[in-house]
Coordinates of C-alpha atoms in Angstrom, one line a residue:
Chain A
M68 CA -120.7 57.7 -122.7
K69 CA -122.3 60.1 -125.3
S70 CA -120.7 61.5 -128.4
H71 CA -121.8 64.0 -131.0
T72 CA -120.1 64.8 -134.3
K73 CA -120.6 67.8 -136.5
Y74 CA -118.8 69.1 -139.6
L75 CA -118.5 72.7 -140.7
T76 CA -117.5 73.9 -144.2
F77 CA -115.7 77.1 -144.9
N78 CA -115.2 78.8 -148.2
T79 CA -113.4 82.1 -147.5
P80 CA -113.3 84.8 -150.3
Q81 CA -109.6 85.5 -149.4
R82 CA -106.6 83.2 -149.4
R83 CA -106.0 83.9 -145.7
Q84 CA -108.8 84.8 -143.3
L85 CA -109.8 84.4 -139.7
V86 CA -113.3 83.0 -138.8
R87 CA -114.5 83.0 -135.2
I88 CA -116.3 79.7 -134.4
T89 CA -117.0 79.9 -130.7
D90 CA -120.8 80.0 -131.3
E91 CA -120.7 76.9 -133.6
A92 CA -118.6 75.1 -131.0
Q93 CA -121.1 76.1 -128.2
A94 CA -124.0 74.9 -130.4
C95 CA -122.3 71.5 -130.9
C96 CA -121.8 71.3 -127.1
R97 CA -125.5 72.0 -126.5
A98 CA -126.6 69.5 -129.2
A99 CA -124.4 66.8 -127.6
A100 CA -126.3 67.3 -124.3
I101 CA -123.0 66.4 -122.5
E102 CA -122.6 67.7 -118.9
E103 CA -118.9 66.7 -118.4
G104 CA -116.5 66.0 -121.2
M105 CA -114.4 67.4 -124.0
L106 CA -115.0 68.9 -127.4
L107 CA -112.4 68.4 -130.1
V108 CA -112.3 71.2 -132.8
S109 CA -110.0 70.0 -135.6
A110 CA -109.4 71.2 -139.2
M111 CA -109.6 68.4 -141.7
H112 CA -107.2 70.1 -144.1
I113 CA -103.5 70.5 -143.8
T114 CA -103.5 74.2 -144.8
A115 CA -105.7 75.6 -142.1
G116 CA -105.3 76.2 -138.3
V117 CA -107.5 76.2 -135.3
F118 CA -106.6 78.2 -132.2
V119 CA -107.9 79.8 -129.0
N120 CA -107.2 83.5 -128.5
D121 CA -108.6 87.0 -128.2
D122 CA -111.2 88.5 -130.5
E123 CA -109.4 91.8 -131.0
P124 CA -108.7 93.3 -134.5
G125 CA -105.2 94.7 -133.6
L126 CA -104.1 91.3 -132.3
H127 CA -105.4 89.7 -135.5
A128 CA -103.3 92.1 -137.6
D129 CA -100.3 91.3 -135.4
L130 CA -101.0 87.6 -135.9
E131 CA -101.2 87.9 -139.7
E132 CA -97.8 89.8 -139.7
W133 CA -96.3 87.1 -137.4
V134 CA -97.3 84.1 -139.4
Q135 CA -96.0 85.8 -142.5
R136 CA -92.7 86.5 -140.8
L137 CA -92.2 83.0 -139.6
A138 CA -93.6 81.1 -142.6
P139 CA -93.7 83.6 -145.5
G140 CA -96.3 83.3 -148.3
P141 CA -98.4 85.4 -150.6
A142 CA -100.4 88.4 -149.3
A143 CA -103.7 87.4 -147.6
D144 CA -105.6 88.9 -150.6
D145 CA -103.0 87.6 -153.1
S146 CA -101.9 91.1 -154.1
R147 CA -98.2 90.0 -153.7
P148 CA -96.8 86.5 -154.4
G149 CA -94.8 84.6 -151.8
P150 CA -91.5 82.8 -152.0
D151 CA -91.1 79.5 -153.8
Y152 CA -91.1 76.2 -151.9
R153 CA -90.1 72.7 -153.0
H154 CA -93.7 71.7 -152.4
H155 CA -94.6 73.9 -155.4
H156 CA -92.8 71.5 -157.8
S157 CA -95.8 69.2 -157.2
G158 CA -98.0 71.9 -158.9
E159 CA -99.2 73.6 -155.6
D160 CA -98.7 77.2 -154.6
N161 CA -99.5 76.8 -150.9
G162 CA -96.2 75.7 -149.3
D163 CA -96.5 78.5 -146.8
A164 CA -100.0 77.4 -145.7
H165 CA -98.6 73.9 -144.7
L166 CA -96.0 75.5 -142.5
K167 CA -98.5 78.0 -141.0
N168 CA -100.7 75.0 -140.1
L169 CA -97.8 73.5 -138.2
L170 CA -97.0 76.8 -136.5
I171 CA -100.5 77.5 -135.2
G172 CA -101.7 73.9 -134.9
H173 CA -104.8 72.4 -136.4
Q174 CA -106.8 71.6 -133.4
V175 CA -107.8 72.4 -129.8
I176 CA -109.7 70.5 -127.1
V177 CA -112.2 72.5 -125.1
P178 CA -113.3 71.1 -121.8
I179 CA -117.1 70.8 -121.2
T180 CA -118.2 71.5 -117.6
K181 CA -121.8 71.7 -116.4
G182 CA -123.0 71.5 -119.9
K183 CA -121.0 74.4 -121.3
L184 CA -117.7 75.0 -123.0
D185 CA -115.3 75.8 -120.0
L186 CA -113.5 78.7 -121.6
G187 CA -111.7 81.6 -119.8
P188 CA -113.1 85.1 -120.0
W189 CA -111.3 86.1 -123.2
Q190 CA -110.9 82.7 -124.9
Q191 CA -112.5 82.6 -128.3
I192 CA -112.1 79.7 -130.8
F193 CA -110.9 80.6 -134.3
Y194 CA -110.5 78.9 -137.6
Y195 CA -107.5 80.3 -139.5
E196 CA -107.8 79.7 -143.2
F197 CA -104.4 79.7 -144.9
D198 CA -105.4 78.6 -148.4
G199 CA -109.1 79.5 -149.0
R200 CA -111.4 80.2 -151.9
R201 CA -112.5 76.6 -152.0
P202 CA -114.6 74.4 -149.6
K203 CA -112.6 73.3 -146.5
R204 CA -114.0 71.1 -143.7
L205 CA -113.6 71.1 -139.9
V206 CA -114.8 68.4 -137.5
L207 CA -116.3 69.1 -134.1
K208 CA -116.5 66.0 -131.9
A209 CA -117.9 66.0 -128.3
M210 CA -117.4 63.1 -125.9
G211 CA -118.5 62.7 -122.3
E212 CA -121.6 62.1 -120.2
Chain B
M268 CA -117.4 57.1 -117.6
K269 CA -115.9 59.2 -114.8
S270 CA -114.7 62.8 -114.9
H271 CA -112.9 65.1 -112.5
T272 CA -112.3 68.8 -112.9
K273 CA -109.8 71.0 -110.9
Y274 CA -108.7 74.6 -111.4
L275 CA -105.3 76.0 -110.5
T276 CA -104.6 79.7 -110.0
F277 CA -101.1 81.2 -110.7
N278 CA -99.9 84.7 -109.7
T279 CA -96.3 84.8 -110.7
P280 CA -94.1 87.7 -109.4
Q281 CA -92.5 88.1 -112.8
R282 CA -94.0 89.0 -116.1
R283 CA -92.7 85.7 -117.6
Q284 CA -92.0 82.6 -115.6
L285 CA -92.0 78.8 -115.7
V286 CA -93.9 76.7 -113.2
R287 CA -93.6 72.9 -113.0
I288 CA -97.1 71.4 -112.5
T289 CA -96.5 67.6 -112.9
D290 CA -97.3 67.0 -109.3
E291 CA -100.6 68.9 -109.4
A292 CA -101.6 67.0 -112.6
Q293 CA -100.7 63.7 -110.9
A294 CA -102.8 64.7 -107.9
C295 CA -105.8 65.4 -110.1
C296 CA -105.3 62.0 -111.8
R297 CA -105.4 60.3 -108.3
A298 CA -108.4 62.3 -107.2
A299 CA -110.2 61.3 -110.4
A300 CA -109.7 57.6 -109.5
I301 CA -109.5 56.9 -113.3
E302 CA -107.6 53.7 -114.4
E303 CA -107.7 54.3 -118.2
G304 CA -108.3 57.7 -119.7
M305 CA -106.9 61.2 -120.5
L306 CA -106.1 64.3 -118.6
L307 CA -106.5 67.7 -120.3
V308 CA -104.2 70.4 -118.9
S309 CA -105.3 73.7 -120.4
A310 CA -104.6 77.4 -119.7
M311 CA -107.7 79.5 -119.4
H312 CA -105.9 82.7 -120.5
I313 CA -104.7 83.6 -123.9
T314 CA -101.3 84.9 -122.6
A315 CA -100.0 81.7 -121.1
G316 CA -98.7 78.3 -122.4
V317 CA -98.7 74.7 -121.3
F318 CA -96.2 72.3 -122.5
V319 CA -94.3 69.0 -121.8
N320 CA -90.6 69.1 -121.7
D321 CA -87.5 68.6 -119.6
D322 CA -86.9 70.1 -116.1
E323 CA -83.4 71.4 -116.9
P324 CA -82.4 75.0 -116.1
G325 CA -80.1 75.4 -119.1
L326 CA -83.0 74.3 -121.4
H327 CA -85.3 76.7 -119.7
A328 CA -82.9 79.6 -120.4
D329 CA -82.7 78.4 -124.0
L330 CA -86.4 78.4 -124.2
E331 CA -86.7 81.9 -122.8
E332 CA -84.3 83.2 -125.4
W333 CA -86.1 81.3 -128.1
V334 CA -89.6 82.6 -127.4
Q335 CA -88.1 86.1 -127.2
R336 CA -86.5 85.6 -130.6
L337 CA -89.6 84.3 -132.4
A338 CA -92.1 86.6 -130.6
P339 CA -90.2 89.5 -129.1
G340 CA -91.5 91.2 -125.9
P341 CA -90.3 92.9 -122.7
A342 CA -87.7 91.2 -120.6
A343 CA -89.0 88.5 -118.3
D344 CA -88.4 90.8 -115.3
D345 CA -89.6 93.9 -117.2
S346 CA -86.1 95.5 -117.0
R347 CA -86.3 96.3 -120.8
P348 CA -89.5 97.2 -122.8
G349 CA -90.5 95.1 -125.9
P350 CA -91.5 96.2 -129.4
D351 CA -94.9 97.8 -130.1
Y352 CA -97.8 95.7 -131.4
R353 CA -101.1 96.8 -132.9
H354 CA -102.8 95.0 -130.0
H355 CA -101.3 97.7 -127.7
H356 CA -103.6 100.4 -129.3
S357 CA -106.3 98.7 -127.3
G358 CA -104.5 99.7 -124.1
E359 CA -102.7 96.4 -123.6
D360 CA -98.9 95.9 -123.4
N361 CA -98.9 92.1 -123.9
G362 CA -99.0 91.6 -127.6
D363 CA -95.9 89.3 -127.5
A364 CA -97.6 87.1 -124.8
H365 CA -100.5 86.3 -127.2
L366 CA -98.0 85.2 -129.9
K367 CA -95.9 83.2 -127.4
N368 CA -99.2 81.4 -126.4
L369 CA -99.7 80.4 -130.0
L370 CA -96.1 79.4 -130.5
I371 CA -95.9 77.1 -127.4
G372 CA -99.6 76.1 -127.3
H373 CA -102.0 76.4 -124.4
Q374 CA -102.8 72.8 -123.6
V375 CA -101.6 69.2 -123.5
I376 CA -103.4 65.9 -123.1
V377 CA -101.7 63.4 -120.9
P378 CA -102.8 59.7 -121.2
I379 CA -103.8 57.9 -118.0
T380 CA -102.8 54.3 -117.9
K381 CA -103.2 51.9 -114.9
G382 CA -104.2 54.9 -112.7
K383 CA -101.2 57.0 -113.4
L384 CA -100.1 59.7 -115.9
D385 CA -98.5 57.8 -118.7
L386 CA -95.4 60.1 -119.2
G387 CA -92.0 59.3 -120.6
P388 CA -89.0 59.3 -118.3
W389 CA -88.1 63.0 -118.8
Q390 CA -91.6 64.4 -119.6
Q391 CA -92.6 67.1 -117.1
I392 CA -95.6 69.3 -117.4
F393 CA -95.0 73.1 -117.3
Y394 CA -97.2 76.2 -117.1
Y395 CA -95.4 79.1 -118.9
E396 CA -96.7 82.4 -117.8
F397 CA -96.2 85.1 -120.4
D398 CA -98.0 88.0 -118.7
G399 CA -98.0 87.4 -114.9
R400 CA -98.3 89.5 -111.8
R401 CA -102.1 88.9 -111.6
P402 CA -104.2 85.8 -111.0
K403 CA -104.4 83.4 -114.0
R404 CA -106.4 80.2 -114.1
L405 CA -105.7 76.7 -115.6
V406 CA -108.2 73.8 -115.8
L407 CA -107.3 70.2 -115.3
K408 CA -110.0 67.8 -116.6
A409 CA -109.7 64.0 -116.4
M410 CA -112.0 61.7 -118.2
G411 CA -112.1 57.9 -118.4
E412 CA -113.0 54.8 -116.4
Chain C
M6 CA -116.5 53.3 -122.2
K7 CA -113.7 51.4 -123.9
S8 CA -110.0 52.1 -124.1
H9 CA -107.0 50.6 -125.8
T10 CA -103.4 51.5 -125.4
K11 CA -100.4 50.6 -127.7
Y12 CA -96.8 51.7 -127.7
L13 CA -94.6 52.1 -130.7
T14 CA -90.8 52.2 -130.6
F15 CA -88.7 54.1 -133.2
N16 CA -84.9 53.8 -133.7
T17 CA -84.1 56.0 -136.7
P18 CA -80.7 55.6 -138.4
Q19 CA -80.5 59.4 -138.7
R20 CA -80.5 62.1 -136.1
R21 CA -83.6 63.7 -137.7
Q22 CA -86.1 61.7 -139.7
L23 CA -89.8 61.6 -140.6
V24 CA -91.9 58.4 -140.2
R25 CA -95.4 58.1 -141.4
I26 CA -97.6 56.3 -138.8
T27 CA -101.1 56.6 -140.2
D28 CA -101.3 52.8 -140.7
E29 CA -100.2 52.1 -137.1
A30 CA -102.8 54.6 -135.8
Q31 CA -105.5 53.0 -138.0
A32 CA -104.5 49.5 -136.7
C33 CA -104.8 50.8 -133.1
C34 CA -108.3 52.2 -133.9
R35 CA -109.4 48.8 -135.3
A36 CA -107.9 46.9 -132.3
A37 CA -109.8 49.2 -129.9
A38 CA -113.1 48.3 -131.6
I39 CA -114.4 51.8 -130.9
E40 CA -117.1 53.2 -133.1
E41 CA -117.2 56.8 -131.7
G42 CA -114.3 58.4 -129.8
M43 CA -110.8 59.8 -130.0
L44 CA -107.3 58.5 -130.5
L45 CA -104.4 60.3 -128.8
V46 CA -101.0 60.0 -130.6
S47 CA -98.3 61.3 -128.3
A48 CA -94.5 61.1 -128.3
M49 CA -93.1 60.0 -124.9
H50 CA -89.8 61.8 -125.4
I51 CA -89.2 65.5 -125.4
T52 CA -87.1 65.6 -128.5
A53 CA -89.6 64.3 -131.0
G54 CA -92.7 65.7 -132.6
V55 CA -96.1 64.3 -133.9
F56 CA -98.1 66.1 -136.5
V57 CA -100.7 65.8 -139.2
N58 CA -99.9 66.9 -142.7
D59 CA -99.3 65.9 -146.3
D60 CA -97.2 62.9 -147.4
E61 CA -95.3 64.9 -150.1
P62 CA -91.5 64.7 -150.4
G63 CA -91.1 68.4 -151.4
L64 CA -93.1 69.5 -148.4
H65 CA -91.0 67.3 -146.2
A66 CA -87.8 69.0 -147.5
D67 CA -89.5 72.5 -146.9
L68 CA -90.4 71.4 -143.4
E69 CA -86.8 70.2 -142.6
E70 CA -85.5 73.6 -143.8
W71 CA -88.1 75.4 -141.8
V72 CA -87.5 73.7 -138.4
Q73 CA -83.7 74.3 -139.0
R74 CA -84.4 78.0 -139.6
L75 CA -86.6 78.5 -136.6
A76 CA -84.7 76.2 -134.2
P77 CA -81.2 75.6 -135.7
G78 CA -79.4 72.4 -135.0
P79 CA -77.0 69.9 -136.5
A80 CA -77.7 68.6 -140.1
A81 CA -80.2 65.7 -140.2
D82 CA -77.4 63.3 -141.0
D83 CA -74.9 65.0 -138.6
S84 CA -72.6 66.1 -141.4
R85 CA -72.6 69.6 -139.9
P86 CA -72.7 70.6 -136.2
G87 CA -75.3 73.0 -134.9
P88 CA -75.1 76.0 -132.6
D89 CA -74.4 75.7 -128.9
Y90 CA -77.2 75.8 -126.4
R91 CA -77.1 76.3 -122.6
H92 CA -78.7 72.9 -122.4
H93 CA -75.4 71.4 -123.7
H94 CA -73.7 72.4 -120.5
S95 CA -75.6 69.4 -119.0
G96 CA -73.7 67.1 -121.3
E97 CA -76.4 66.9 -124.0
D98 CA -76.0 67.9 -127.7
N99 CA -79.7 68.1 -128.5
G100 CA -80.9 71.6 -127.5
D101 CA -82.3 72.2 -130.9
A102 CA -84.4 69.0 -130.7
H103 CA -86.2 70.3 -127.5
L104 CA -87.1 73.5 -129.3
K105 CA -88.3 71.7 -132.4
N106 CA -90.5 69.5 -130.2
L107 CA -92.2 72.7 -128.9
L108 CA -92.5 74.2 -132.4
I109 CA -94.1 71.2 -134.0
G110 CA -95.9 69.8 -130.9
H111 CA -95.6 66.3 -129.5
Q112 CA -99.2 65.1 -129.9
V113 CA -102.4 65.1 -132.0
I114 CA -105.9 63.8 -131.3
V115 CA -107.6 62.0 -134.1
P116 CA -111.4 61.7 -134.0
I117 CA -112.8 58.2 -134.5
T118 CA -116.1 58.1 -136.4
K119 CA -118.0 55.0 -137.4
G120 CA -115.1 52.9 -136.4
K121 CA -112.4 54.7 -138.5
L122 CA -110.0 57.6 -138.0
D123 CA -111.9 60.6 -139.2
L124 CA -109.1 62.2 -141.2
G125 CA -109.4 64.6 -144.2
P126 CA -108.4 63.5 -147.7
W127 CA -104.7 64.5 -147.4
Q128 CA -104.3 64.2 -143.6
Q129 CA -101.5 61.8 -142.7
I130 CA -100.0 61.3 -139.2
F131 CA -96.2 61.6 -138.8
Y132 CA -93.7 61.0 -136.1
Y133 CA -90.8 63.6 -136.5
E134 CA -87.6 62.3 -134.8
F135 CA -85.4 65.2 -133.8
D136 CA -82.7 63.2 -132.0
G137 CA -82.7 59.6 -133.2
R138 CA -80.2 56.7 -133.3
R139 CA -81.6 55.3 -130.0
P140 CA -85.0 53.7 -129.0
K141 CA -87.7 56.3 -128.5
R142 CA -91.4 55.5 -127.6
L143 CA -94.7 56.8 -128.6
V144 CA -98.1 56.1 -127.0
L145 CA -101.4 55.5 -128.9
K146 CA -104.4 55.7 -126.7
A147 CA -108.0 55.2 -128.0
M148 CA -111.1 56.1 -125.9
G149 CA -114.7 55.9 -126.8
E150 CA -117.6 53.5 -127.3

């Protein structure tokens, strides 16, 4: 069995922002030199998400509206404040980001087949920052043979 | 380490439809001849979900109502149109299906123990088509020893 | 390749309750004696969730309010009944618990690096019981080398 581990760090200028990371995941898969296995892509913070979906700007705008409807928070660029949460009594202002993390999920597993990420034609991997403007880490871990 | 990969293709007559795939997953586990490991069950499209839950028709009707409430779209049989999404400006009509995919999730990992899927008594694996009436693929990948 | 499997059983006094299980997961990782790999943490029931987030009481109260808003059910201590679901026609009273399971997810994968769970500074693993007061199982399965 082989394994390979790589960490990425994000520091987005906006509170909330999408970052496409398919290429970084593919590079980790190549570096692992694994023919058959799995790649775990997992945020190491509790206020960020990882998901697989389409790289289409209209959809990303829909998604932003949707996460705000289901787990309301400040505007992505902080131009409007969000509702208060009990979590804010601990001195934080990111209660919404914790709920968005649970809504979207913080990890995906991508199968590796014949040495490549076995993704469908439109499947792209995204990191969804929900509370940026500071360094946040993500772990890529490949396992297989 | 052993691995085994299998693809399933769905072409549901309705836009939105549930398909139980526990037997297909169990067959893949047997074909892999793995005693201890994991089976990844992952949709290869961004408008379909995979989940583990109960095989009970009342629950499935509740689930249909729930995904429509949280991510509104056309009726399952297309008898009523859904709301407009920005994603539709790209020529698509399935914005709701992308959000439902993120709500339900597109993959599960099933542990394999003593050569069998290690599921609880009521755990069944389902493919949830959110934009059917065309061929859609899913990958089953088992890994272990 | 090595693997190690352990089952936990919960029997929470309340219908809905959070249980922190990071220590149990870490113990399973140690018992597996795996240096590099992955640990699957997966509820074996369809009315319980598993997630990774912060161990902060205010956030937990926000989370309880949030799951009740998106998938309404009885009060956590059963002091108020919840709405009716079609699933209840089968004799059950836990329709909301099935939806909460799908909202939160029933499993996470934790990377194992240098013999330890590779979690971020605030990442804690939780079992979220949605229909307690009876024995419910969870499986921990480590795989790696």
